[in-house]
């Protein structure tokens, strides 16, 4: 077990390094991102590490990391510069708090749960904060390592399972499973399994009702918050009274040689 732990940590350090394939740049300014975020929002990140490359391949998605927005941290100059606080599960440091400024220059997306009360949002955050100090599931790192050197043609129906091969230890987590558990603690859906059940109404023998079942937290990937019908996608640029008529466009002739 100690040998596996050592190997997992060595791989984690390797995976944490930048890959040859860069990520897209940020699509909004730092001020816009910090102003729009609310407590309980899920921030998806397109990372550029080797680890991120493996996650994006297995999930066939832009997003390789998810973090939970905790607070704006008050009005002090340092807090404003950092943009607030996120809770995340880092491959090296485990579950921790980080400033939003860590992701200023990366491509991100805000996913906001709809319909929760402030008390329920507080409960989601408290659940996540109570896990600070838990370690990243290094068994999950070992499972992903095979996809670093090359990305073999894995059938899409198996890819999600390959992200869910962790140890199952409750004191270990991956980024998306940690946030999924936090929302499941207040019975909030992300992508529940849907099953048609025969209605108990004796007067309607041919009636069926849809029943939702909570999906196991280890099966969640960052992209699930993006495609979930229960999370609203918030685009900072559109929250600031965007007016396309104010944009400044260059002369198309200036790009003729650059685009060829």
CSV table of C-alpha atoms in Angstrom, one decimal:
chain,number,residue,atom,x,y,z
A,1,UNK,CA,0.0,0.0,0.0
A,2,UNK,CA,2.9,2.4,0.8
A,3,UNK,CA,4.4,1.5,-2.6
A,4,UNK,CA,1.2,2.3,-4.4
A,5,UNK,CA,1.0,5.6,-2.5
A,6,UNK,CA,4.5,6.5,-3.5
A,7,UNK,CA,3.9,5.6,-7.1
A,8,UNK,CA,0.6,7.5,-7.1
A,9,UNK,CA,2.3,10.7,-5.7
A,10,UNK,CA,5.1,10.4,-8.1
A,11,UNK,CA,2.6,10.2,-11.0
A,12,UNK,CA,0.6,13.1,-9.5
A,13,UNK,CA,3.7,15.3,-9.7
A,14,UNK,CA,4.3,14.2,-13.3
A,15,UNK,CA,0.7,14.8,-14.3
A,16,UNK,CA,0.7,18.2,-12.7
A,17,UNK,CA,3.2,19.5,-15.3
A,18,UNK,CA,2.0,21.4,-18.4
A,19,UNK,CA,1.2,19.3,-21.5
A,20,UNK,CA,2.2,20.1,-25.0
A,21,UNK,CA,-1.4,21.0,-25.8
A,22,UNK,CA,-2.3,24.4,-24.4
A,23,UNK,CA,-5.7,25.5,-23.2
A,24,UNK,CA,-7.9,28.3,-24.6
A,25,UNK,CA,-7.4,31.7,-23.0
A,26,UNK,CA,-9.9,33.4,-20.7
A,27,UNK,CA,-13.0,34.7,-22.5
A,28,UNK,CA,-13.8,37.4,-19.9
A,29,UNK,CA,-11.9,39.9,-17.8
A,30,UNK,CA,-10.9,39.2,-14.2
A,31,UNK,CA,-13.3,41.9,-12.9
A,32,UNK,CA,-16.2,40.4,-14.9
A,33,UNK,CA,-15.6,36.9,-13.5
A,34,UNK,CA,-15.2,38.1,-9.9
A,35,UNK,CA,-18.3,40.4,-10.1
A,36,UNK,CA,-20.6,37.7,-11.5
A,37,UNK,CA,-19.7,34.7,-9.3
A,38,UNK,CA,-22.0,33.9,-6.4
A,39,UNK,CA,-21.6,31.6,-3.4
A,40,UNK,CA,-22.4,28.0,-4.4
A,41,UNK,CA,-21.5,28.5,-8.1
A,42,UNK,CA,-19.5,25.7,-9.7
A,43,UNK,CA,-16.5,27.1,-11.7
A,44,UNK,CA,-15.4,24.8,-14.5
A,45,UNK,CA,-11.8,25.2,-15.7
A,46,UNK,CA,-10.0,24.1,-18.9
A,47,UNK,CA,-6.6,23.1,-17.6
A,48,UNK,CA,-3.4,22.6,-19.5
A,49,UNK,CA,-1.6,20.0,-17.4
A,50,UNK,CA,-1.0,16.4,-18.5
A,51,UNK,CA,-3.7,15.4,-16.0
A,52,UNK,CA,-6.1,17.8,-17.6
A,53,UNK,CA,-5.4,16.3,-21.0
A,54,UNK,CA,-6.3,12.8,-19.8
A,55,UNK,CA,-9.5,14.0,-18.1
A,56,UNK,CA,-10.6,15.9,-21.2
A,57,UNK,CA,-10.0,12.9,-23.4
A,58,UNK,CA,-12.0,10.5,-21.2
A,59,UNK,CA,-14.9,12.9,-20.8
A,60,UNK,CA,-14.7,14.2,-24.4
A,61,UNK,CA,-15.1,17.7,-22.9
A,62,UNK,CA,-13.4,21.0,-22.7
A,63,UNK,CA,-13.5,21.0,-18.9
A,64,UNK,CA,-10.9,19.2,-16.8
A,65,UNK,CA,-11.5,20.7,-13.4
A,66,UNK,CA,-14.3,21.9,-11.2
A,67,UNK,CA,-14.2,24.1,-8.1
A,68,UNK,CA,-16.9,25.5,-5.7
A,69,UNK,CA,-17.1,29.2,-5.2
A,70,UNK,CA,-17.2,29.9,-1.4
A,71,UNK,CA,-17.2,33.7,-0.9
A,72,UNK,CA,-16.0,37.1,-2.0
A,73,UNK,CA,-13.8,37.4,1.1
A,74,UNK,CA,-14.9,40.9,2.1
A,75,UNK,CA,-13.7,44.2,0.7
A,76,UNK,CA,-10.0,44.3,1.7
A,77,UNK,CA,-7.6,45.3,-1.2
A,78,UNK,CA,-6.0,41.8,-1.1
A,79,UNK,CA,-9.3,40.1,-1.2
A,80,UNK,CA,-10.5,42.2,-4.2
A,81,UNK,CA,-7.2,41.4,-6.1
A,82,UNK,CA,-7.7,37.7,-5.4
A,83,UNK,CA,-11.3,37.7,-6.5
A,84,UNK,CA,-12.7,35.5,-3.7
A,85,UNK,CA,-12.2,31.9,-2.5
A,86,UNK,CA,-12.7,28.5,-4.2
A,87,UNK,CA,-12.9,25.1,-2.7
A,88,UNK,CA,-11.2,22.4,-4.8
A,89,UNK,CA,-9.6,18.9,-4.7
A,90,UNK,CA,-6.1,19.3,-6.0
A,91,UNK,CA,-4.1,16.3,-7.3
A,92,UNK,CA,-1.1,17.2,-5.1
A,93,UNK,CA,-2.5,19.2,-2.1
A,94,UNK,CA,-5.9,17.4,-1.7
A,95,UNK,CA,-9.0,19.4,-0.7
A,96,UNK,CA,-8.1,23.0,-0.1
A,97,UNK,CA,-9.1,26.6,-0.4
A,98,UNK,CA,-7.6,28.7,-3.2
A,99,UNK,CA,-8.0,32.3,-4.4
A,100,UNK,CA,-10.0,32.8,-7.6
A,101,UNK,CA,-6.9,34.6,-9.0
A,102,UNK,CA,-5.3,31.2,-9.5
A,103,UNK,CA,-7.6,30.8,-12.6
A,104,UNK,CA,-7.6,34.4,-13.9
A,105,UNK,CA,-6.0,33.5,-17.2
A,106,UNK,CA,-7.7,30.2,-17.9
A,107,UNK,CA,-10.8,29.4,-19.9
A,108,UNK,CA,-13.7,29.0,-17.4
A,109,UNK,CA,-17.4,28.5,-17.2
A,110,UNK,CA,-19.8,29.4,-14.4
A,111,UNK,CA,-22.6,26.8,-13.6
A,112,UNK,CA,-25.2,28.1,-11.1
A,113,UNK,CA,-27.7,25.9,-9.3
A,114,UNK,CA,-31.3,27.1,-9.6
A,115,UNK,CA,-34.0,27.0,-6.9
A,116,UNK,CA,-31.9,26.5,-3.7
A,117,UNK,CA,-32.5,28.7,-0.7
A,118,UNK,CA,-29.6,30.7,0.9
A,119,UNK,CA,-29.7,28.2,3.8
A,120,UNK,CA,-29.3,25.2,1.4
A,121,UNK,CA,-26.4,27.0,-0.4
A,122,UNK,CA,-24.7,27.5,3.0
A,123,UNK,CA,-25.2,23.8,3.7
A,124,UNK,CA,-23.5,22.8,0.4
A,125,UNK,CA,-20.6,25.1,1.2
A,126,UNK,CA,-20.3,23.8,4.7
A,127,UNK,CA,-20.3,20.2,3.5
A,128,UNK,CA,-17.4,21.0,1.1
A,129,UNK,CA,-15.4,23.0,3.7
A,130,UNK,CA,-15.7,20.1,6.2
A,131,UNK,CA,-13.7,18.0,3.8
A,132,UNK,CA,-10.7,20.4,3.8
A,133,UNK,CA,-7.6,18.3,4.4
A,134,UNK,CA,-8.8,15.2,2.7
A,135,UNK,CA,-6.4,13.9,0.1
A,136,UNK,CA,-7.0,13.5,-3.6
A,137,UNK,CA,-7.7,9.9,-4.6
A,138,UNK,CA,-4.4,8.7,-5.9
A,139,UNK,CA,-5.9,5.5,-7.0
A,140,UNK,CA,-7.7,7.6,-9.5
A,141,UNK,CA,-4.3,9.0,-10.6
A,142,UNK,CA,-3.0,5.5,-11.2
A,143,UNK,CA,-6.1,4.6,-13.3
A,144,UNK,CA,-5.6,7.7,-15.5
A,145,UNK,CA,-1.8,7.3,-16.0
A,146,UNK,CA,-2.3,4.8,-18.9
A,147,UNK,CA,-3.7,7.6,-21.0
A,148,UNK,CA,-0.8,10.0,-20.7
A,149,UNK,CA,1.6,8.7,-23.3
A,150,UNK,CA,-1.1,8.0,-25.8
A,151,UNK,CA,-4.9,8.0,-25.9
A,152,UNK,CA,-6.1,4.6,-27.1
A,153,UNK,CA,-9.5,4.3,-28.8
A,154,UNK,CA,-11.7,3.6,-25.8
A,155,UNK,CA,-15.4,3.1,-26.4
A,156,UNK,CA,-17.3,6.1,-25.1
A,157,UNK,CA,-19.5,4.0,-22.9
A,158,UNK,CA,-16.4,2.9,-20.9
A,159,UNK,CA,-14.7,6.3,-20.5
A,160,UNK,CA,-16.8,7.5,-17.6
A,161,UNK,CA,-16.2,4.3,-15.7
A,162,UNK,CA,-12.5,4.9,-16.1
A,163,UNK,CA,-12.8,8.1,-14.1
A,164,UNK,CA,-14.6,6.2,-11.4
A,165,UNK,CA,-12.0,3.6,-10.5
A,166,UNK,CA,-10.9,5.3,-7.3
A,167,UNK,CA,-10.2,3.6,-4.0
A,168,UNK,CA,-13.7,4.4,-2.6
A,169,UNK,CA,-12.0,5.8,0.6
A,170,UNK,CA,-14.4,8.5,2.0
A,171,UNK,CA,-11.4,10.6,3.1
A,172,UNK,CA,-10.2,10.8,-0.6
A,173,UNK,CA,-11.9,12.7,-3.4
A,174,UNK,CA,-11.6,14.0,-6.9
A,175,UNK,CA,-12.8,17.5,-7.9
A,176,UNK,CA,-16.1,16.7,-9.4
A,177,UNK,CA,-17.1,13.9,-7.0
A,178,UNK,CA,-16.5,16.3,-4.0
A,179,UNK,CA,-18.8,18.9,-5.4
A,180,UNK,CA,-21.4,16.2,-6.4
A,181,UNK,CA,-21.5,15.0,-2.8
A,182,UNK,CA,-21.9,18.5,-1.5
A,183,UNK,CA,-25.0,19.0,-3.7
A,184,UNK,CA,-26.4,15.6,-3.0
A,185,UNK,CA,-26.2,16.4,0.7
A,186,UNK,CA,-29.1,18.8,0.1
A,187,UNK,CA,-30.9,16.5,-2.4
A,188,UNK,CA,-30.1,18.7,-5.4
A,189,UNK,CA,-30.0,16.9,-8.8
A,190,UNK,CA,-27.1,17.1,-11.2
A,191,UNK,CA,-27.6,14.3,-13.7
A,192,UNK,CA,-29.8,11.8,-11.8
A,193,UNK,CA,-30.7,8.4,-13.4
A,194,UNK,CA,-34.4,8.4,-14.5
A,195,UNK,CA,-36.5,5.3,-14.3
A,196,UNK,CA,-40.2,4.8,-15.3
A,197,UNK,CA,-42.1,3.1,-12.5
A,198,UNK,CA,-45.7,1.9,-12.6
A,199,UNK,CA,-48.0,4.3,-10.8
A,200,UNK,CA,-49.4,3.2,-7.4
A,201,UNK,CA,-52.7,4.7,-8.4
A,202,UNK,CA,-55.1,1.7,-8.6
A,203,UNK,CA,-57.5,3.7,-10.7
A,204,UNK,CA,-55.0,4.0,-13.5
A,205,UNK,CA,-53.5,0.6,-14.3
A,206,UNK,CA,-51.6,1.9,-17.4
A,207,UNK,CA,-50.1,5.0,-15.7
A,208,UNK,CA,-46.4,5.4,-15.1
A,209,UNK,CA,-44.4,8.0,-13.2
A,210,UNK,CA,-40.8,9.1,-13.5
A,211,UNK,CA,-38.6,8.3,-10.5
A,212,UNK,CA,-35.1,9.9,-10.1
A,213,UNK,CA,-32.2,8.0,-8.5
A,214,UNK,CA,-29.1,9.6,-7.3
A,215,UNK,CA,-26.1,8.7,-9.4
A,216,UNK,CA,-23.0,7.5,-7.4
A,217,UNK,CA,-20.7,10.5,-6.8
A,218,UNK,CA,-17.7,8.8,-8.3
A,219,UNK,CA,-19.3,8.8,-11.7
A,220,UNK,CA,-19.4,12.5,-12.0
A,221,UNK,CA,-17.1,14.5,-14.3
A,222,UNK,CA,-16.6,18.3,-14.6
A,223,UNK,CA,-18.7,18.4,-17.8
A,224,UNK,CA,-21.8,17.1,-16.0
A,225,UNK,CA,-22.3,20.5,-14.3
A,226,UNK,CA,-22.2,22.0,-17.8
A,227,UNK,CA,-24.8,19.7,-19.4
A,228,UNK,CA,-27.0,19.4,-16.3
A,229,UNK,CA,-30.5,20.8,-16.9
A,230,UNK,CA,-30.5,22.0,-13.3
A,231,UNK,CA,-27.5,24.3,-13.5
A,232,UNK,CA,-27.7,27.6,-15.4
A,233,UNK,CA,-24.7,28.7,-17.5
A,234,UNK,CA,-23.7,32.2,-16.5
A,235,UNK,CA,-21.6,34.1,-19.1
A,236,UNK,CA,-20.0,37.2,-17.4
A,237,UNK,CA,-19.8,39.2,-20.7
A,238,UNK,CA,-23.6,39.0,-21.0
A,239,UNK,CA,-24.2,40.1,-17.4
A,240,UNK,CA,-22.8,43.5,-17.9
A,241,UNK,CA,-25.3,44.9,-20.4
A,242,UNK,CA,-23.4,43.8,-23.4
A,243,UNK,CA,-24.0,45.9,-26.5
A,244,UNK,CA,-22.6,44.5,-29.8
A,245,UNK,CA,-22.8,48.0,-31.3
A,246,UNK,CA,-20.0,49.3,-29.1
A,247,UNK,CA,-17.4,46.7,-30.4
A,248,UNK,CA,-14.4,48.0,-32.4
A,249,UNK,CA,-13.7,45.9,-35.5
A,250,UNK,CA,-10.5,46.0,-37.5
A,251,UNK,CA,-10.3,46.1,-41.3
A,252,UNK,CA,-10.8,42.6,-42.7
A,253,UNK,CA,-8.1,43.3,-45.2
A,254,UNK,CA,-5.6,43.4,-42.3
A,255,UNK,CA,-6.2,39.7,-41.7
A,256,UNK,CA,-6.2,38.4,-45.3
A,257,UNK,CA,-2.6,37.1,-45.1
A,258,UNK,CA,-2.9,36.0,-41.5
A,259,UNK,CA,-5.9,33.7,-42.1
A,260,UNK,CA,-4.5,32.0,-45.2
